[in-house]
XYZ file of C-alpha atoms in Angstrom:
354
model
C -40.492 -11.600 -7.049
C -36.737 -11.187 -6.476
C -35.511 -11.410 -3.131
C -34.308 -8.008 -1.787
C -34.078 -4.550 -3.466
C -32.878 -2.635 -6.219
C -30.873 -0.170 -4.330
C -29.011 -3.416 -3.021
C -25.237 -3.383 -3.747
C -23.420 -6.073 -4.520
C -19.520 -7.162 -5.713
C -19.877 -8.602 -9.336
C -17.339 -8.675 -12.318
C -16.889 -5.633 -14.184
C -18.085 -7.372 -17.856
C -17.056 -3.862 -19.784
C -14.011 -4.555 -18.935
C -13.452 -8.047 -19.454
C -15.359 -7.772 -22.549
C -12.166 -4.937 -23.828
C -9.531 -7.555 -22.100
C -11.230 -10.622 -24.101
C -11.117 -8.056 -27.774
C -7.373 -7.114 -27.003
C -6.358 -10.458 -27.392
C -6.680 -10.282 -30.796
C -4.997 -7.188 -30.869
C -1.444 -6.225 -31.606
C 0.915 -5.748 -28.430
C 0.961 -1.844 -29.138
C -2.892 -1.391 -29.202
C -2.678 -4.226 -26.294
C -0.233 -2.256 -24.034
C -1.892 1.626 -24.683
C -5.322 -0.482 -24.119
C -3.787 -1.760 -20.834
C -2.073 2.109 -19.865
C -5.885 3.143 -20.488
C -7.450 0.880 -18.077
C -4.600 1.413 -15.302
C -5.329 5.406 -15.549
C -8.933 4.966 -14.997
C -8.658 2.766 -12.230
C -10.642 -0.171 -13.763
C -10.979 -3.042 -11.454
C -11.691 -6.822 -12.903
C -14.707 -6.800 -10.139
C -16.288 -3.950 -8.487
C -19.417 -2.964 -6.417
C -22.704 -2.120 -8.119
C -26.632 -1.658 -7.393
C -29.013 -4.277 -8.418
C -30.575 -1.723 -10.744
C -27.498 -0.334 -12.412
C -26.198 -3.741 -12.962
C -29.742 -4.875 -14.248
C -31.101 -1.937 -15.939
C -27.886 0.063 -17.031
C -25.158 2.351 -14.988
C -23.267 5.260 -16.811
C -19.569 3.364 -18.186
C -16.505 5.446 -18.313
C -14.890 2.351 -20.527
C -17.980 2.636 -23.468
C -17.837 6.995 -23.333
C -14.323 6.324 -23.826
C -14.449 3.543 -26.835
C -17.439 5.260 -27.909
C -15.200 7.968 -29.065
C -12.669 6.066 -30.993
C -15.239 3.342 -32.150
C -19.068 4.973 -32.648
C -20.693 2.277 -34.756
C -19.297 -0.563 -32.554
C -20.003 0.864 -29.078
C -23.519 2.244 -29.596
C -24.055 3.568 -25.581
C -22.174 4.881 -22.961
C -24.472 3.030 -20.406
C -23.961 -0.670 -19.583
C -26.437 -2.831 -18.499
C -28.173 -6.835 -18.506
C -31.022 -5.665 -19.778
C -30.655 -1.884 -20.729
C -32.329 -2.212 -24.258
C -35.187 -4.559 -22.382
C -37.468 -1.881 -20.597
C -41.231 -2.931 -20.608
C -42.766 -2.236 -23.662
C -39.727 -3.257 -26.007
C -39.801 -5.205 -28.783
C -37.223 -7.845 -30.287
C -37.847 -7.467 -33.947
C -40.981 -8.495 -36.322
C -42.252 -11.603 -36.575
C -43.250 -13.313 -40.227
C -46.074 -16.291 -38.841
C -47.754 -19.062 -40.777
C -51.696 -18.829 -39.978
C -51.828 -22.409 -40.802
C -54.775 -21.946 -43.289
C -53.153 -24.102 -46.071
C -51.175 -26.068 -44.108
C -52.499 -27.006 -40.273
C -48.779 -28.337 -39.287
C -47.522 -25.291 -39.728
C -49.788 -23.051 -37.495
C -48.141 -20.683 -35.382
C -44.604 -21.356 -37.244
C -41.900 -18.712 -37.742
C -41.108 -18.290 -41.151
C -38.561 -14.873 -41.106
C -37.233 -12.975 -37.698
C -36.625 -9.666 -38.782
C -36.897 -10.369 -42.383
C -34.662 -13.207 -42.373
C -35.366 -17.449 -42.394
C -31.725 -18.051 -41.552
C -29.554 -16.111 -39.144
C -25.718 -15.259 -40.595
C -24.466 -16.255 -37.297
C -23.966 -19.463 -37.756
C -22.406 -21.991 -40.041
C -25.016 -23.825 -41.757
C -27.251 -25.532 -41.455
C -27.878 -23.915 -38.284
C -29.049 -21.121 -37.525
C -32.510 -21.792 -39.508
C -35.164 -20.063 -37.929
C -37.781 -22.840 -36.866
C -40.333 -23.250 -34.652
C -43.153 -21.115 -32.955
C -42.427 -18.476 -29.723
C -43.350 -21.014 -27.295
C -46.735 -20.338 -26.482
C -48.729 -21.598 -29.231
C -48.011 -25.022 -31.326
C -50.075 -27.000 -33.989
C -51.579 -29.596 -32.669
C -50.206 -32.873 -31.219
C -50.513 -35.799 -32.688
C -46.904 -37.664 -32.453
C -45.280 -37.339 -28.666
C -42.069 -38.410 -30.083
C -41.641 -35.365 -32.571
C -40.034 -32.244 -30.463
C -41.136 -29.101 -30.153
C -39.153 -26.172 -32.020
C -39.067 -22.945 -30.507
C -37.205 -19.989 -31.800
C -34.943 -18.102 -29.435
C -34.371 -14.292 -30.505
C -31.586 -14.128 -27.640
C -29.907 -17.121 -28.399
C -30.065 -16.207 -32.141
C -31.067 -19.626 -32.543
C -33.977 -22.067 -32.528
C -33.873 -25.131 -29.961
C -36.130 -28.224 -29.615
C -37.912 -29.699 -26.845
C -38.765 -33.688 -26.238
C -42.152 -35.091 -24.824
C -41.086 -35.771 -20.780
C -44.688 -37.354 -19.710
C -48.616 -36.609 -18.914
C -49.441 -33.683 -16.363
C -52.258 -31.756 -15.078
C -52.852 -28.057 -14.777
C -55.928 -28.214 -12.784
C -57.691 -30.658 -14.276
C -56.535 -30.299 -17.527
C -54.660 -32.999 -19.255
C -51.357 -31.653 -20.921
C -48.241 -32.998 -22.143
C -44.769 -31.813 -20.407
C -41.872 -31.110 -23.424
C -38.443 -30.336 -21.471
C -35.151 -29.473 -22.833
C -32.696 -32.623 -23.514
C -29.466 -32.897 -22.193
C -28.303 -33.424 -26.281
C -29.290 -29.729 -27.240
C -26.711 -28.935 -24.888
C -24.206 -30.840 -26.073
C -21.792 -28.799 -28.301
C -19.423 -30.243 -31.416
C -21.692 -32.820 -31.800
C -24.619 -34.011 -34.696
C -27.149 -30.834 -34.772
C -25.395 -28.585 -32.468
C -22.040 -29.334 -34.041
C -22.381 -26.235 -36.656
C -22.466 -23.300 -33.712
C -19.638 -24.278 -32.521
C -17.188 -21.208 -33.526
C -13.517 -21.973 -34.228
C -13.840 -23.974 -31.063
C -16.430 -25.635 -29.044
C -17.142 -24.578 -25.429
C -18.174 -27.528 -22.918
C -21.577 -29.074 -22.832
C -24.373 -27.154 -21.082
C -22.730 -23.651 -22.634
C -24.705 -21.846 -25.393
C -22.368 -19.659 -27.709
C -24.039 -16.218 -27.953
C -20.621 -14.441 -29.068
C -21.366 -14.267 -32.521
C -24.875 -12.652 -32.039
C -23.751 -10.099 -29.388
C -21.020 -8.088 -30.630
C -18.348 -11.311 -29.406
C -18.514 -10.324 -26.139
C -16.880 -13.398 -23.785
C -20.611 -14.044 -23.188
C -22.384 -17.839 -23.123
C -25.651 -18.832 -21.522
C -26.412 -21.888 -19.726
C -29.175 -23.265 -17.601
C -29.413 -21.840 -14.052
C -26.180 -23.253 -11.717
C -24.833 -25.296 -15.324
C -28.317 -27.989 -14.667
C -27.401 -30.092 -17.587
C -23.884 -29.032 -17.775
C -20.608 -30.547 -17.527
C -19.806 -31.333 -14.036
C -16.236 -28.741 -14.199
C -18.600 -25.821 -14.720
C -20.005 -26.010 -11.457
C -16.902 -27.508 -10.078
C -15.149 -24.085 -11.157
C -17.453 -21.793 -9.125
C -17.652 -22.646 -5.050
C -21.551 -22.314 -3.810
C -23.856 -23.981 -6.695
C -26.188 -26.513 -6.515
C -28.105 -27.802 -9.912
C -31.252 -29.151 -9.467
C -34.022 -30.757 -11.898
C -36.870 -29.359 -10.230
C -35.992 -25.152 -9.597
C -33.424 -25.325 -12.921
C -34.676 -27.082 -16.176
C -36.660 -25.562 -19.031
C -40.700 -27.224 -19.689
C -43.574 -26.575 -21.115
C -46.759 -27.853 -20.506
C -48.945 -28.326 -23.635
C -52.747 -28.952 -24.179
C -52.302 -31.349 -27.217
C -55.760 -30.710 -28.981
C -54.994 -26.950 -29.423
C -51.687 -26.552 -28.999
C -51.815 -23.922 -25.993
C -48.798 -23.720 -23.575
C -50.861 -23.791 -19.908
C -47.126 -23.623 -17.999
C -44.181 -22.990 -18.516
C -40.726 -22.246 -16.591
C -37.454 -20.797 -19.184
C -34.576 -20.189 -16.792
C -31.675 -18.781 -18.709
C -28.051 -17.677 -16.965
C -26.136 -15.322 -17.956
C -22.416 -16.126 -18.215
C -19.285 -14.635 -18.789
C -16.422 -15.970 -19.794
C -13.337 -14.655 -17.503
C -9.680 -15.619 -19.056
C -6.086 -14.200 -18.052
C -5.034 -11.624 -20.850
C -1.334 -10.616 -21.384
C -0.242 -7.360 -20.989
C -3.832 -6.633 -18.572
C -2.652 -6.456 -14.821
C -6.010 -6.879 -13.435
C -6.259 -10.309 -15.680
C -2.597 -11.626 -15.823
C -2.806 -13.960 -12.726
C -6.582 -15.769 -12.964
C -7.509 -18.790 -13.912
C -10.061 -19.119 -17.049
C -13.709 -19.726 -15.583
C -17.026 -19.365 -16.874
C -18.303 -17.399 -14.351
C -22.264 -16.994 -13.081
C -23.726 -13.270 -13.182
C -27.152 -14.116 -12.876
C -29.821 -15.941 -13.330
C -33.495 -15.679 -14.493
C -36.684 -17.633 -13.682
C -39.481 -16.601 -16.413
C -42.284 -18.883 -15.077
C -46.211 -18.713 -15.675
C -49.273 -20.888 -15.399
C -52.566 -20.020 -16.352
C -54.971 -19.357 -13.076
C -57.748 -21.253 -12.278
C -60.910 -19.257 -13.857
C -58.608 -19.845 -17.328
C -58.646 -23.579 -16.428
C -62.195 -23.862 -15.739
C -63.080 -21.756 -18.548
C -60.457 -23.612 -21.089
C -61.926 -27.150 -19.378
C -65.530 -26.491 -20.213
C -64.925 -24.814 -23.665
C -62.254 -27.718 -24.894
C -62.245 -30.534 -22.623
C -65.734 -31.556 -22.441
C -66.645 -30.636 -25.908
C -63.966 -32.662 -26.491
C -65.035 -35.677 -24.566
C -68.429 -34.936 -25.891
C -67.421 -35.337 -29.458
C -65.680 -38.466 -28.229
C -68.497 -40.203 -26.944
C -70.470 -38.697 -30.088
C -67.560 -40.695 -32.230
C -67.456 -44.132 -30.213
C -71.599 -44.464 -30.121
C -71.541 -44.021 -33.646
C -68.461 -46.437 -34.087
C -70.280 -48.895 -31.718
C -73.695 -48.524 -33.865
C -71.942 -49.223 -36.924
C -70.075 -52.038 -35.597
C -73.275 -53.976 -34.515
C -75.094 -53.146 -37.561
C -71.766 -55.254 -39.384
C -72.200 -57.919 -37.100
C -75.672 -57.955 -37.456
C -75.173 -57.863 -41.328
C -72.876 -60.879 -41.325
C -74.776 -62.956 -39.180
C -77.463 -62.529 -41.585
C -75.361 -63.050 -44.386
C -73.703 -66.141 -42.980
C -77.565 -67.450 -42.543
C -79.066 -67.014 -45.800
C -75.826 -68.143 -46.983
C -76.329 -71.282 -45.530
C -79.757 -71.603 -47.004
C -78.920 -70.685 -50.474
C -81.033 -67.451 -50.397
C -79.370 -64.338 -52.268
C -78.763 -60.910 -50.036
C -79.921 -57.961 -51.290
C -77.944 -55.637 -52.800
C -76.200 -53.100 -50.031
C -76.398 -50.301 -52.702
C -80.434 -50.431 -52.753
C -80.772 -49.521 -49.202
């Protein structure tokens, strides 16, 4: 539901290269300067012009044919792209799942990603995997305990906190939303991805997990960021209501009925000596794009999910307070009588016998 077309061109920064700038810093000044003689020769601008779909879905890179040659195992394409390994039908690894037959509070838990329960990324004790995918959670019985959900592209699991009652439909859920803390880096949880330093709050670190490219995620226009991330980048404008992360949660069963993940992709753009194209800019975390991966379950799911759950539900309710109320008045009626015969000497008759 993107606004315009594919075959739409636009000016964006050329991340192939900045990604080679940002690894030549580590360099030595010999690799640096033949790195920089390479770039110069094939005409490598710091931003260029590129279609919607090649940026998106991959465009053939003179810069990865070239370090493909010299480094095979680390550059595994010659095509560079958002989302080139993403086509529909992919997959992001296999999935280990508690069924939550011995243990209800564990239904629809992750227990390994890809064969592993904690991710080498990180320092730990993060990078635990923990939580469920986001669609399915045991059910809720304590508002105040967050949600986990495990992340496979942020290499990482994150929590969500109980926001307030909503409807979808007529459906009673619970709204979970992502805190301003899990966003805050160098600090209590989050303080173990930082990497040898911390980037600013509203920044997620995905270096380590994707082959230290200069690249960090944030919410969509840094919502829930520090105020010099937007302050850095003219034209954004971070909102609660088209920017946050929620889910909205049926607590009996567990079921996500909504939910909105927006996720923006950032890149990390920093002066690097030796590289003309980078010698005179100012470091910026700058915006490439932004995705909105929103759904809500359609009305003949919320009519179907209100009679089959809902009013059952109620049902069993009403089922439970009757029967609370019966046994309530046959106590009262029982100590009344009690209290009566008491008063006349006359012994009760044993509860057992009846």
């Amino acid at each position: 539901m993107s606004v315009g077309r594919e075959n739409d061109t636009i000016t964006t920064l050329n991340i192939p290269a900045m990604t080679i700038s940002w690894w030549l810093k580590t360099q030595r000044a010999a690799i640096r300067d033949a790195a920089a003689l390479g770039l110069l020769l094939a005409g490598e601008p710091l931003f260029f012009r590129r279609s919607v779909s090649g940026l998106i879905w991959g465009y053939p890179e003179p810069l990865l044919a070239a370090a493909q040659r010299f480094a095979p195992a680390l550059v595994r394409d010659d095509k560079f792209g958002l989302f080139l390994n993403q086509k529909t039908n992919s997959t992001d690894g296999v999935y280990t799942v508690f069924t939550g037959l011995t243990d209800p509070e564990k239904f629809a838990y992750i227990y390994e990603w890809n064969g592993m329960t904690h991710l080498p990324y990180w320092k730990r004790p993060c990078g635990r995997v923990n939580g469920t995918e986001g669609i399915m959670f045991p059910p809720i019985e304590d508002i105040d305990k967050p949600l986990y959900i495990f992340v496979s592209d942020l290499c990482r699991s994150a929590y969500l906190t109980y926001e307030g009652p909503r409807h979808v439909g007529a459906v009673p859920v619970y709204r979970y939303i992502l805190p301003r803390e899990e966003l805050r880096n160098g600090w209590g949880d989050t303080a173990c991805y930082c990497g040898d330093t911390c980037l600013q709050d509203g920044l997620i670190d995905v270096r380590n997990c994707h082959l230290d490219a200069p690249v960090v995620l944030s919410l969509p226009h840094f919502y829930l960021g520090n105020e010099s991330l937007s302050r850095g980048v003219a034209g954004l404008d971070p909102n609660k209501m088209e920017h946050q992360i929620f889910l909205d949660v049926e607590p009996t069963t567990g079921v996500a009925l909504a939910a909105a993940r927006r996720t923006q992709i950032n890149v990390i753009v920093s002066p690097v000596p030796h590289m003309r194209e980078t010698e005179h800019i100012r470091e910026v975390v700058l915006p490439i794009v932004w995705i909105n991966e929103s759904a809500r379950v359609g009305p003949d799911f919320v009519q179907y999910f209100w009679n089959q759950v809902v009013v059952k539900e109620r049902a069993g309710q009403g089922g439970m307070v009757a029967a609370v109320s019966v046994g309530g008045a046959l106590v009262l009626i029982t100590g009344a009588l009690w209290y009566r015969r008491r008063r006349v000497n006359t012994p009760l008759v044993d509860a057992t016998s009846l």
